[in-house]
Coordinates of C-alpha atoms in Angstrom, one line a residue:
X624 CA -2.7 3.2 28.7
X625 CA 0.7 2.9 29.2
X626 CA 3.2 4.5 26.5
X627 CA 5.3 1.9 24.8
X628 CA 8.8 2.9 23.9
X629 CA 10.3 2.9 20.2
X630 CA 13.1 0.0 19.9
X631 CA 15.2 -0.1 16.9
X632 CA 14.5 -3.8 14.8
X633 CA 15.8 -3.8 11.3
X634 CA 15.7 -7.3 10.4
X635 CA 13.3 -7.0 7.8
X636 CA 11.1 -3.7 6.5
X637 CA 7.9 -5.0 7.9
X638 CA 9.2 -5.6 11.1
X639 CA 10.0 -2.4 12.8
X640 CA 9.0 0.4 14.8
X641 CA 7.1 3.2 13.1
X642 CA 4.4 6.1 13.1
X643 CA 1.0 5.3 13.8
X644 CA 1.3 1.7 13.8
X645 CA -1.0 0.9 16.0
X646 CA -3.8 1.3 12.9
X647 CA -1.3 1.7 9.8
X648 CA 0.3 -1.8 9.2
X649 CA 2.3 -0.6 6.2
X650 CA 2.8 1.9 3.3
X651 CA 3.8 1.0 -0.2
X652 CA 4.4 4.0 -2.8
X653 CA 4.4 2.9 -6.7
X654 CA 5.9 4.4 -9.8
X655 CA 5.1 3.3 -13.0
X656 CA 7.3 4.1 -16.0
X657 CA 7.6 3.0 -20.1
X658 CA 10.2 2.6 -21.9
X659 CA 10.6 5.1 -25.1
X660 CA 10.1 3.7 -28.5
X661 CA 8.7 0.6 -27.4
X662 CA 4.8 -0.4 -27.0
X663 CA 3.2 -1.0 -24.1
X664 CA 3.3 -5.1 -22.8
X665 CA 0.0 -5.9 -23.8
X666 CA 0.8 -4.7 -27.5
X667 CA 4.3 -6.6 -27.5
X668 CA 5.5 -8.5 -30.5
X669 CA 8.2 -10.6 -31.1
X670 CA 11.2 -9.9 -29.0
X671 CA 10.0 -7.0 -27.4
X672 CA 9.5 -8.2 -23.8
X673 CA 13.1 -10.2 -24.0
X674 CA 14.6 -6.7 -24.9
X675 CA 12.6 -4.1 -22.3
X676 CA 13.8 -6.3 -19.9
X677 CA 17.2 -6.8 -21.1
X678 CA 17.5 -2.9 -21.1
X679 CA 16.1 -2.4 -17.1
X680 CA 18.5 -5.4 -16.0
X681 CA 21.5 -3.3 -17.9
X682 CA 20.4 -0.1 -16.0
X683 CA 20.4 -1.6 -12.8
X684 CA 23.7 -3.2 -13.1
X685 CA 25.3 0.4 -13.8
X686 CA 23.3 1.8 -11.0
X687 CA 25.7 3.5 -8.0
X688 CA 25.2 0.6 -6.0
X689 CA 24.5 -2.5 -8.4
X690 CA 25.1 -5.5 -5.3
X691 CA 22.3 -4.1 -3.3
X692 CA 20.0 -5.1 -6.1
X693 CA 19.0 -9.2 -7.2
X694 CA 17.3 -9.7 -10.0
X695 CA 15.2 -12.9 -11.4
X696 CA 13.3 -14.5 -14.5
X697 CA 9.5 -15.1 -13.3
X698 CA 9.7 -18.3 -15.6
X699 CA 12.0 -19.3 -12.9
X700 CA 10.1 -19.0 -9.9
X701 CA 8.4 -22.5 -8.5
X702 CA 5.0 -21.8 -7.4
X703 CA 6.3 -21.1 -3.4
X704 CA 8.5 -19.0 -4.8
X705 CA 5.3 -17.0 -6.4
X706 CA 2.8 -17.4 -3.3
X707 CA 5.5 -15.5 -1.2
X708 CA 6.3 -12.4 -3.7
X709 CA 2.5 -12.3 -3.5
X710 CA 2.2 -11.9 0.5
X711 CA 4.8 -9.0 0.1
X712 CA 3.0 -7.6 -3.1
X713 CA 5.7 -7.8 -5.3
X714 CA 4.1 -9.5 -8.0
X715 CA 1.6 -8.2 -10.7
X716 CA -0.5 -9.6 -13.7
X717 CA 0.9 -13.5 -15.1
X718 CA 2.6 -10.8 -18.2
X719 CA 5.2 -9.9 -16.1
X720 CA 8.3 -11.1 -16.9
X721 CA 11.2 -10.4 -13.9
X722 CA 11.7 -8.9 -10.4
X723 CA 14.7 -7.1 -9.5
X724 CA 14.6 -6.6 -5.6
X725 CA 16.7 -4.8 -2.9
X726 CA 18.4 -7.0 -0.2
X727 CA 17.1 -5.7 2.7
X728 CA 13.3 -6.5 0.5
X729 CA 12.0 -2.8 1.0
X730 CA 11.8 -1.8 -2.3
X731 CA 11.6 -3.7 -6.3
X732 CA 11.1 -3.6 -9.8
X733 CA 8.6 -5.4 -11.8
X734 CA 9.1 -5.7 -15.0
X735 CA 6.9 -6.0 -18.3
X736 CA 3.5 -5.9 -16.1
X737 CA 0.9 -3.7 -17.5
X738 CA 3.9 -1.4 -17.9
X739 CA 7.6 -1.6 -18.5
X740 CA 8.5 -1.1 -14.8
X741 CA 6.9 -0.5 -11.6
X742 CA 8.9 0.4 -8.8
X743 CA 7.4 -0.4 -5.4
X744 CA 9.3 0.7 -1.7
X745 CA 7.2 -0.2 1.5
X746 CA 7.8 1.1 4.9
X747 CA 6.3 -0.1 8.3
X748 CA 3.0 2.2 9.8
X749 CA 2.1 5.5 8.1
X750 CA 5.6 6.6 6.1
X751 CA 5.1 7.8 2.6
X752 CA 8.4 9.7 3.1
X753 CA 10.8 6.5 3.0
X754 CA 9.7 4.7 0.1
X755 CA 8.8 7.8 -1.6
X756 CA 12.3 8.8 -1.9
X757 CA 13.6 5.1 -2.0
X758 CA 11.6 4.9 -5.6
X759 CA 11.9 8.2 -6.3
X760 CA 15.9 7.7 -6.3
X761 CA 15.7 4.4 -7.8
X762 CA 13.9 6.4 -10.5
X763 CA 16.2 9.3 -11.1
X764 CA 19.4 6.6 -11.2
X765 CA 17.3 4.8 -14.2
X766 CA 16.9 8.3 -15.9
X767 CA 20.7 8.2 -16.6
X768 CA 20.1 5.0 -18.6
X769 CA 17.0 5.0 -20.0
X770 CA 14.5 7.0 -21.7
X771 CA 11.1 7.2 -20.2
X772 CA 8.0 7.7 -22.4
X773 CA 6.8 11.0 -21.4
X774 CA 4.8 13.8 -22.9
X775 CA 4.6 17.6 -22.2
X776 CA 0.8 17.9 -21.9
X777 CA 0.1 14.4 -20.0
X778 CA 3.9 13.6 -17.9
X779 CA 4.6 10.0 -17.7
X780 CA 2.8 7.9 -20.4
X781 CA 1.4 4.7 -19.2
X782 CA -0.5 1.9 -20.5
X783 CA -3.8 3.3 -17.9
X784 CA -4.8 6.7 -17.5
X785 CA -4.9 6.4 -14.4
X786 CA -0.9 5.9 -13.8
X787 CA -0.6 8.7 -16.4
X788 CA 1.0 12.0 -15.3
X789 CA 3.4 11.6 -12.0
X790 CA 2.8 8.3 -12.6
X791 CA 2.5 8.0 -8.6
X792 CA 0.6 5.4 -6.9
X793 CA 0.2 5.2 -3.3
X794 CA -1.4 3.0 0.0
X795 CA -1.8 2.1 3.3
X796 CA -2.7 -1.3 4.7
X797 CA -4.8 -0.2 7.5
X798 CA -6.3 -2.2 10.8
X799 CA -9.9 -0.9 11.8
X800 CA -11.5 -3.0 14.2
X801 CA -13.0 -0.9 16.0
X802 CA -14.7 1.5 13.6
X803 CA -15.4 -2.9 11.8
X804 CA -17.4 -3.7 15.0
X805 CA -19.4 -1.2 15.1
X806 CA -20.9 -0.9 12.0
X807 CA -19.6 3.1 11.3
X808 CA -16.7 1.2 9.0
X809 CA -19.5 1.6 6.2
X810 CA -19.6 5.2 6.6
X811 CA -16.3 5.8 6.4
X812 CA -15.9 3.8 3.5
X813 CA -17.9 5.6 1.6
X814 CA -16.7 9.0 2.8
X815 CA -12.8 7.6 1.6
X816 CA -14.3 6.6 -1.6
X817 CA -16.1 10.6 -1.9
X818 CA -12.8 12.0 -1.5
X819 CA -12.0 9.9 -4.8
X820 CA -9.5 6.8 -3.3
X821 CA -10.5 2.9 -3.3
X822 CA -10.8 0.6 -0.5
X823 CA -10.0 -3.2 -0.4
X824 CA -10.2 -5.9 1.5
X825 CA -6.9 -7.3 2.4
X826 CA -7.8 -10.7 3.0
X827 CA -11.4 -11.2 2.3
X828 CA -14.4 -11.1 3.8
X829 CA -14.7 -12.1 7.4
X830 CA -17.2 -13.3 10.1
X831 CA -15.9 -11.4 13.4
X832 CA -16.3 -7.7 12.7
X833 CA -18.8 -8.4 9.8
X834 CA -16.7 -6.5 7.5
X835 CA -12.7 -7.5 6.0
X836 CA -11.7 -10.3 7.8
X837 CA -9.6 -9.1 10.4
X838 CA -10.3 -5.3 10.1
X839 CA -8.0 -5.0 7.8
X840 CA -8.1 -2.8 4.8
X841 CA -6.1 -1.3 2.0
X842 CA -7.0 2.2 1.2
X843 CA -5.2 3.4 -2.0
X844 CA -5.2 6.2 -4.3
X845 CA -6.9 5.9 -7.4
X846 CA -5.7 8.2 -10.4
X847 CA -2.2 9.9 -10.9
X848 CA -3.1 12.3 -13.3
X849 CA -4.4 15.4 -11.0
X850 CA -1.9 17.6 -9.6
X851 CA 1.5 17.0 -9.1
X852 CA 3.3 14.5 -6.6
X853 CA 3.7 16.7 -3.6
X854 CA -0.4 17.6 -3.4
X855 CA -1.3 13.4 -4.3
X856 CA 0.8 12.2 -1.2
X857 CA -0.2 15.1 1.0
X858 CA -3.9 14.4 0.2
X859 CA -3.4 10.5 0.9
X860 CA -1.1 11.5 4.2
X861 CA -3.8 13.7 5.5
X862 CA -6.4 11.0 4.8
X863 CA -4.5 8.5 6.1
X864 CA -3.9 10.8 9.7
X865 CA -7.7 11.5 9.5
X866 CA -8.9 7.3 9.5
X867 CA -6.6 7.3 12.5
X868 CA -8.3 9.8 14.8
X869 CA -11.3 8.4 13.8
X870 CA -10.4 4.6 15.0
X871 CA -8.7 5.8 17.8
X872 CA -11.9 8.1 19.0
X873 CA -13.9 5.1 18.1
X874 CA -11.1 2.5 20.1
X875 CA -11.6 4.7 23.7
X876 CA -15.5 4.4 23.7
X877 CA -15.4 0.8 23.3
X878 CA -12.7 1.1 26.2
X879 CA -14.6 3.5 28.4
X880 CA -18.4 1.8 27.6
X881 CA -18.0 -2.1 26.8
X882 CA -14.7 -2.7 28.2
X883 CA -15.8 -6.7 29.1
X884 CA -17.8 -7.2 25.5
X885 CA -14.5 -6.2 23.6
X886 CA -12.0 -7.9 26.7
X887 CA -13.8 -11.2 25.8
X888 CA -12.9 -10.8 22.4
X889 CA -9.4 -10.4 23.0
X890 CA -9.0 -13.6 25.6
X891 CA -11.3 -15.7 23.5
X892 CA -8.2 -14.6 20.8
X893 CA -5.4 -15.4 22.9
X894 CA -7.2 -18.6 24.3
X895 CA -7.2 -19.7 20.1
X896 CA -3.6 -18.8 19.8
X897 CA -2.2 -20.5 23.0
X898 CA -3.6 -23.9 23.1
X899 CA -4.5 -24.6 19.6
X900 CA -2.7 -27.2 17.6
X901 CA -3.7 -26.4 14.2
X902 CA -4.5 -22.8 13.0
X903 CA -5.8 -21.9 9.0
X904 CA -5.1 -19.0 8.0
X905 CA -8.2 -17.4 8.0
X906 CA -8.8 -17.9 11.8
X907 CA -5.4 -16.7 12.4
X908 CA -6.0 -13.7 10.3
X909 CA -8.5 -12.7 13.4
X910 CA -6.4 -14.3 16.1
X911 CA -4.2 -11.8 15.3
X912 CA -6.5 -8.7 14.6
X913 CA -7.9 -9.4 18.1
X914 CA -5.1 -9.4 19.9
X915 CA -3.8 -6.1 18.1
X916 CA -6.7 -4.8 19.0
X917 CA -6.8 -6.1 22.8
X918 CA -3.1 -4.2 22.8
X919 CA -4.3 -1.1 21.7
X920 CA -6.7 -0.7 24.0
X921 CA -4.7 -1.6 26.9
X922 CA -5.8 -4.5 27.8
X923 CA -2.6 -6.8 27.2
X924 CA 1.1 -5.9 27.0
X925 CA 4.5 -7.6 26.8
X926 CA 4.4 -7.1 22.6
X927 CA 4.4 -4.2 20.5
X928 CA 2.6 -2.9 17.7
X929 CA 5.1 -4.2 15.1
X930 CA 5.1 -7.5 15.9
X931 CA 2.1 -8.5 15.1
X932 CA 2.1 -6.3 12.3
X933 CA 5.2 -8.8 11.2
X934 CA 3.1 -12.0 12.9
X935 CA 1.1 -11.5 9.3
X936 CA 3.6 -11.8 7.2
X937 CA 5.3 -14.7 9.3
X938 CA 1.6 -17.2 9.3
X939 CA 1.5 -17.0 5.1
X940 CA 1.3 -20.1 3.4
X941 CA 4.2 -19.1 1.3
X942 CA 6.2 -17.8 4.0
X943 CA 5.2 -21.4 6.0
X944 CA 5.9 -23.0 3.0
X945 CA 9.7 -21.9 2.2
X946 CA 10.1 -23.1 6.3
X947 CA 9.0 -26.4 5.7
X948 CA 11.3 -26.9 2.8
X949 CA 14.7 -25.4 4.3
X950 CA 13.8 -26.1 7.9
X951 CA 13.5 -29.2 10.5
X952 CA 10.8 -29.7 11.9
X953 CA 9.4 -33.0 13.6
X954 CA 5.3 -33.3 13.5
X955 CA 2.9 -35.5 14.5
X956 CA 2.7 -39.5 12.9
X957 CA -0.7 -38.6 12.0
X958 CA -0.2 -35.6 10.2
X959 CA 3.4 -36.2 8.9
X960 CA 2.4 -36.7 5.3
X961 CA -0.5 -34.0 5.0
X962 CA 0.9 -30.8 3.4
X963 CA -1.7 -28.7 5.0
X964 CA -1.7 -30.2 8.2
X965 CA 1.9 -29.5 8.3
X966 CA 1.6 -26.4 7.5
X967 CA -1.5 -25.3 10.2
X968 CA 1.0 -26.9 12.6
X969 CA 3.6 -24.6 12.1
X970 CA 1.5 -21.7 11.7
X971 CA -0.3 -22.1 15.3
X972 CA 3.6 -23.0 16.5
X973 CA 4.9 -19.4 14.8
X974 CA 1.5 -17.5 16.6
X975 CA 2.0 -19.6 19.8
X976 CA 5.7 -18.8 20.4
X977 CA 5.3 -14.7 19.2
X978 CA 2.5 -14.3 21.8
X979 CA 4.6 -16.3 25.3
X980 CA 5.3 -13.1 26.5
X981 CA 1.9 -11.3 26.9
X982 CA 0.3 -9.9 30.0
X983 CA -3.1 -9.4 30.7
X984 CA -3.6 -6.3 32.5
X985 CA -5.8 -6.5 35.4

């Protein structure tokens, strides 16, 4: 298999080069934090919530660099507006009451969720260092304005035990198609879930690999309250490194044994994406989990890792959504009127024009 080179891309977070991306889609590191003297959201009274969040958007505005942050009222948000700070996984329970956000969308603030702030930071492929120390400076900047709720015996007081102590949450969003198709993902499951984390599916359940639709997974820590932040992200890293091997071992038997089982997978993928007109999300999901797959192996090139990593981001029906309102487009008589129609139109137009430029390799 060819070695594809690194290429610096920086337009958004999820769309560049990074470490083990080829089964790591993305990392996301979590800190949850409480305000002092004040009860946790779901024991709120009165004004409470108006002046938790009054006090966070203060903080942020003395922060060293207060124009790299934006800040805004959930009560605001139409409901596109909500569908795509759910694809990036920004938002939390309906209590919540504000988002402050970086520009550059890598890292943010929720406010009044189950807790009085939950900073999140993401970074493309396996990277717990960025975000780490993107919310971990966040953090230490909201120290010099705030008083956290803390305790000498437990660290950080939340409203779960769980986020008690560091108060560190971490995961990876994870592609597994080969370990999916045949069968061992169950096994593997089940070990991640001895060594004490959770596993998700990202997007349901699907038909193709008889598993997550797609392949893909989230595997997340579960508790913050053993050890200390160091030994939770090394044990997660080290998990994380371990899922890898095991794909990839899994990956070159299906490419040394069933080569033509697993090719026809991938064309009957690209096939879908290439002459399609309309594309739901669901069977996009796979288009796109195929052809990752089909690139990891070897079998196709002329795209990279990342962007189809991005390409999942790009098909949302928020993301979609915010195009159809700010964009022009000109569709088809018949379908002119029908939200959804327009919507699986321009979905198998974004997949269609990201995938021009792939090879098969003979």
């Amino acid at each position: 298999m060819a070695k594809r080179t690194k290429k610096d891309n920086t337009e958004v977070w999820y769309n560049t080069v990074s470490e083990d991306q080829d089964v790591v889609v993305s990392t996301r590191v979590r800190f949850i934090r409480n305000l002092a003297s004040f009860p946790f959201p779901s024991n709120f009274k009165n004004d409470d919530a108006e002046r938790v969040q009054s006090i966070i958007f203060d903080a942020f505005s003395k922060m060293e660099n207060p124009d790299s942050y934006q800040s805004m009222a959930l009560d605001n948000l139409d409901k596109n507006g909500e569908k795509i700070l759910s694809e990036r996984g920004l938002l939390g329970s309906s209590s919540a009451t504000a988002l402050i956000t970086t520009t550059d969308g890598a890292s943010a603030c929720l406010i009044n969720d189950n807790d009085h702030i939950k900073l999140s930071s993401f970074a493309s492929g396996l990277n717990l260092k960025t975000p780490f120390e993107r919310c971990k400076k966040i953090d230490e900047e909201l120290q010099q304005y705030v008083q956290f709720a803390a305790s000498r015996d437990f660290g950080y007081l939340s409203s779960s035990v769980f986020n008690t102590g560091s108060g560190i949450k971490s995961s990876f969003y994870m592609h597994l198609p080969s370990l999916s198709y045949s069968g061992e993902i169950k096994e593997v499951i089940k070990q991640i879930q001895d060594r004490g984390f959770t596993v998700a599916d990202c997007y349901g359940v699907g038909n193709l690999f008889n598993a997550s639709l797609g392949a893909y997974y989230q595997i997340s820590t579960t508790s913050s309250l053993k050890g200390n932040e160091v030994e939770q992200l090394g044990n997660i890293f080290a998990l994380g490194k371990y899922i890898c091997e095991l794909e990839r071992k899994k990956r070159a038997d299906y490419a040394d044994n069933i080569p033509t089982v697993v090719h026809n997978i991938v064309v009957r993928a690209y096939s879908l994406a290439k002459f399609s007109i309309l594309i739901n999300l669901r069977d996009c999901i796979d288009i796109i989990s195929c052809l990752k797959w089909g690139l990891d192996l070897g079998f196709i090139t002329g795209i990279e890792d990342y962007e189809l990593n991005s390409l999942l981001y790009r098909v949302q029906s928020g993301h979609l959504g915010y195009l159809l309102k700010t964009g022009s487009f000109s569709f088809e008589e018949d379908i002119e009127d029908d939200v959804e129609l327009k919507e699986e139109r321009l979905r198998a137009m974004v997949i269609k024009s990201t995938i021009e430029k792939i090879n098969f390799v003979s």
